[in-house]
Amino acid sequence: DTGVSQNPRHKITKRGQNVTFRCDPISEHNRLYWYRQTLGQGPEFLTYFQNEAQLEKSRLLSDRFSAERPKGSFSTLEIQRTEQGDSAMYLCASSLGRRTGELFFGEGSRLTVL
Amino acid sequence: AQKVTQAQTEISVVEKEDVTLDCVYETRDTTYYLFWYKQPPSGELVFLIRRNSFDEQNEISGRYSWNFQKSTSSFNFTITASQVVDSAVYFCALSNRDDKIIFGKGTRLHILP
């Protein structure tokens, strides 16, 4: 399978715990995006990378959220001290930089905070 | 600020009917891109189309067509002769040159057999 891969697919955690999600993009894609989606809403932009550089982080994102893409390949999204309001589907997408906006999405990682 | 509005939360039509999904956008940029994505029940978002702000030509792809009108800041999507497999949530999205893509809240489309 050469699509965007996300792990784990589902994570259940207790409030206050830290969680980390991993995204493996399509191999030749230099851009990688993280979005969050809650029920009945559209994807909400969190951050994106070009190669290993984080180009923008949403102002809506608290300091508990951090993302990395250390070698310009896979990326991790960590949420520290989780809160119930963090429960959502976390979506990763990748693209070729020259194809603006043509994103290839993974199946998402669903987070449930109890 | 950029914004995408999809006023239709949910639409139901009978199979073979035509249906139009509305999208209105706001941006101060003169260069921007508009998109439509489909999210079927399986959940994975799928890219459908991209238009840039300098190209107002309408586009047709099979049963799908898109009407871009800068004068009304709209980028509407029409499915002709709808099929049950078209049932999904459809998102309109907007990006300026820096590639941060903003999505609307989506329109859930039900095609009834």
Coordinates of C-alpha atoms in Angstrom, one line a residue:
Chain A
D1 CA 0.0 0.0 0.0
T2 CA 1.6 3.3 -1.1
G3 CA -1.0 5.7 0.4
V4 CA -0.7 7.8 3.6
S5 CA -0.5 5.6 6.7
Q6 CA -1.5 6.6 10.2
N7 CA -1.0 4.8 13.5
P8 CA -2.6 4.0 15.7
R9 CA -6.0 4.0 14.1
H10 CA -7.8 4.4 17.4
K11 CA -6.4 5.5 20.8
I12 CA -8.4 5.6 24.0
T13 CA -6.7 7.4 26.9
K14 CA -7.5 8.9 30.3
R15 CA -7.5 12.7 30.7
G16 CA -4.0 14.0 31.6
Q17 CA -2.1 11.3 29.7
N18 CA 0.1 12.0 26.7
V19 CA -0.5 10.5 23.3
T20 CA 1.5 10.4 20.1
F21 CA 0.3 9.7 16.6
R22 CA 2.4 8.8 13.6
C23 CA 2.0 9.6 10.0
D24 CA 3.9 8.1 7.1
P25 CA 3.2 10.1 3.9
I26 CA 3.5 9.0 0.3
S27 CA 7.2 8.7 -0.2
E28 CA 7.8 11.3 -2.8
H29 CA 5.6 14.0 -1.2
N30 CA 7.5 16.8 0.4
R31 CA 4.5 18.4 2.2
L32 CA 2.8 17.0 5.2
Y33 CA -0.3 18.3 6.9
W34 CA -2.1 17.6 10.2
Y35 CA -5.8 18.3 10.5
R36 CA -8.4 17.6 13.3
Q37 CA -11.9 16.7 12.5
T38 CA -14.8 16.5 15.0
L39 CA -18.3 15.0 14.3
G40 CA -20.2 17.1 11.8
Q41 CA -17.4 19.5 11.1
G42 CA -14.9 20.0 8.4
P43 CA -11.2 19.3 8.9
E44 CA -9.5 22.0 11.0
F45 CA -6.0 22.9 10.0
L46 CA -3.4 22.2 12.7
T47 CA 0.0 22.5 11.1
Y48 CA 2.0 21.6 8.0
F49 CA 5.6 20.8 7.0
Q50 CA 7.6 21.2 3.9
N51 CA 10.3 18.6 4.2
E52 CA 11.4 18.9 7.8
A53 CA 10.5 22.5 8.2
Q54 CA 7.3 23.3 10.1
L55 CA 5.9 26.2 8.0
E56 CA 2.8 27.1 10.1
K57 CA 1.0 26.1 13.2
S58 CA -2.6 27.1 13.9
R59 CA -3.1 29.8 16.4
L60 CA -5.9 27.7 17.7
L61 CA -3.5 25.0 18.8
S62 CA -2.4 25.1 22.4
D63 CA 1.1 24.5 23.6
R64 CA 0.1 21.0 24.5
F65 CA 0.3 20.1 20.9
S66 CA 3.6 19.6 19.1
A67 CA 4.5 18.1 15.8
E68 CA 7.7 17.0 14.2
R69 CA 9.0 15.7 10.9
P70 CA 12.6 15.1 11.8
K71 CA 14.0 13.7 8.6
G72 CA 11.4 15.0 6.2
S73 CA 9.7 11.7 6.0
F74 CA 7.3 10.5 8.7
S75 CA 5.8 12.9 11.2
T76 CA 4.6 12.6 14.8
L77 CA 1.9 14.6 16.5
E78 CA 2.0 14.6 20.3
I79 CA -0.7 15.8 22.6
Q80 CA 0.4 16.3 26.2
R81 CA -1.9 16.3 29.2
T82 CA -4.9 15.4 27.1
E83 CA -8.3 16.9 27.8
Q84 CA -11.8 15.6 26.9
G85 CA -12.0 18.4 24.3
D86 CA -9.1 16.8 22.4
S87 CA -11.3 13.9 21.4
A88 CA -11.4 14.0 17.6
M89 CA -10.2 12.3 14.5
Y90 CA -6.6 13.4 13.7
L91 CA -6.0 13.4 9.9
C92 CA -2.7 13.4 8.2
A93 CA -2.3 14.3 4.5
S94 CA 0.6 14.7 2.1
S95 CA 1.2 16.4 -1.2
L96 CA 3.7 17.3 -3.8
G97 CA 4.6 21.0 -3.3
R98 CA 3.9 22.0 -6.8
R99 CA 0.4 20.5 -6.8
T100 CA -1.1 23.1 -4.4
G101 CA -4.0 21.7 -2.4
E102 CA -4.1 18.3 -3.9
L103 CA -3.9 16.5 -0.7
F104 CA -3.8 12.7 -0.2
F105 CA -5.3 11.9 3.2
G106 CA -4.8 8.9 5.5
E107 CA -7.6 7.1 7.2
G108 CA -7.1 9.1 10.4
S109 CA -6.3 8.4 14.0
R110 CA -9.3 8.6 16.3
L111 CA -8.6 9.9 19.8
T112 CA -11.0 9.3 22.7
V113 CA -10.2 11.0 26.0
L114 CA -12.1 9.6 28.9
Chain B
A1 CA -9.3 36.2 7.0
Q2 CA -10.3 33.3 4.8
K3 CA -13.6 31.5 5.2
V4 CA -15.6 28.9 3.4
T5 CA -19.3 28.6 3.9
Q6 CA -21.4 25.6 2.9
A7 CA -24.9 26.6 3.8
Q8 CA -26.4 23.3 3.0
T9 CA -25.8 21.0 6.0
E10 CA -27.6 18.0 4.5
I11 CA -29.3 17.2 1.2
S12 CA -31.4 14.2 0.2
V13 CA -32.3 13.4 -3.4
V14 CA -33.6 10.4 -5.2
E15 CA -31.2 8.5 -7.5
K16 CA -30.9 9.9 -11.0
E17 CA -31.8 13.4 -9.9
D18 CA -29.3 16.3 -10.4
V19 CA -28.1 18.0 -7.3
T20 CA -26.0 21.1 -6.7
L21 CA -23.8 21.7 -3.6
D22 CA -23.2 25.4 -2.8
C23 CA -19.9 26.9 -1.7
V24 CA -19.3 30.6 -0.9
Y25 CA -15.8 31.7 0.0
E26 CA -14.1 34.8 1.5
T27 CA -10.6 35.9 0.9
R28 CA -8.6 39.1 0.5
D29 CA -6.0 37.5 -1.7
T30 CA -6.1 37.9 -5.4
T31 CA -4.4 34.6 -5.9
Y32 CA -6.1 31.7 -4.4
Y33 CA -7.2 28.1 -5.0
L34 CA -10.5 26.4 -4.5
F35 CA -11.1 22.7 -4.1
W36 CA -13.7 20.1 -3.5
Y37 CA -13.1 17.0 -1.5
K38 CA -15.4 13.9 -1.0
Q39 CA -15.5 12.0 2.3
P40 CA -17.4 8.7 1.7
P41 CA -18.8 6.7 4.6
S42 CA -15.4 4.9 4.9
G43 CA -14.0 8.2 6.1
E44 CA -11.0 8.9 3.9
L45 CA -11.1 12.3 2.2
V46 CA -10.6 12.2 -1.5
F47 CA -9.5 15.1 -3.7
L48 CA -11.9 15.9 -6.5
I49 CA -10.9 19.2 -8.2
R50 CA -8.7 22.3 -7.9
R51 CA -9.3 25.7 -9.5
N52 CA -7.1 28.8 -9.3
S53 CA -8.5 32.3 -9.0
F54 CA -7.4 33.2 -12.6
D55 CA -9.3 30.4 -14.3
E56 CA -13.1 30.9 -14.2
Q57 CA -13.8 28.3 -16.8
N58 CA -16.4 25.8 -15.7
E59 CA -15.2 22.2 -15.6
I60 CA -17.0 19.0 -16.4
S61 CA -15.7 15.6 -15.5
G62 CA -18.2 12.8 -16.3
R63 CA -21.3 13.4 -14.1
Y64 CA -19.5 16.1 -12.1
S65 CA -19.3 19.8 -13.0
W66 CA -18.1 22.9 -11.2
N67 CA -19.2 26.5 -11.6
F68 CA -16.7 29.1 -10.4
Q69 CA -18.0 32.7 -10.3
K70 CA -15.7 35.3 -8.8
S71 CA -18.4 37.9 -9.0
T72 CA -20.4 36.0 -6.4
S73 CA -17.4 34.3 -4.7
S74 CA -19.0 31.0 -5.3
F75 CA -17.7 27.6 -6.4
N76 CA -20.7 25.3 -6.8
F77 CA -20.6 21.6 -7.5
T78 CA -23.2 19.8 -9.5
I79 CA -23.7 16.0 -9.8
T80 CA -25.8 15.0 -12.7
A81 CA -27.9 11.8 -12.7
S82 CA -26.9 11.1 -9.1
Q83 CA -26.1 7.5 -8.0
V84 CA -26.2 5.9 -4.6
V85 CA -22.4 5.7 -4.6
D86 CA -22.3 9.5 -4.6
S87 CA -23.6 9.5 -1.0
A88 CA -20.9 11.2 1.1
V89 CA -19.9 14.4 2.8
Y90 CA -18.6 16.9 0.4
F91 CA -16.2 19.7 1.5
C92 CA -15.3 22.9 -0.3
A93 CA -11.9 24.3 0.6
L94 CA -9.8 27.4 0.0
S95 CA -6.1 28.1 0.0
N96 CA -3.9 31.1 -0.7
R97 CA -0.4 30.8 -2.0
D98 CA 1.1 29.5 1.2
D99 CA -0.9 26.3 0.9
K100 CA -2.7 26.3 4.3
I101 CA -6.0 24.9 3.2
I102 CA -9.2 25.9 4.9
F103 CA -12.2 23.6 4.7
G104 CA -15.9 24.4 5.0
K105 CA -18.1 22.4 7.3
G106 CA -19.3 20.1 4.6
T107 CA -22.6 19.1 3.0
R108 CA -23.8 15.6 3.7
L109 CA -25.4 14.2 0.6
H110 CA -27.9 11.3 0.7
I111 CA -28.8 9.6 -2.6
L112 CA -31.9 7.6 -2.1
P113 CA -32.5 4.5 -4.2

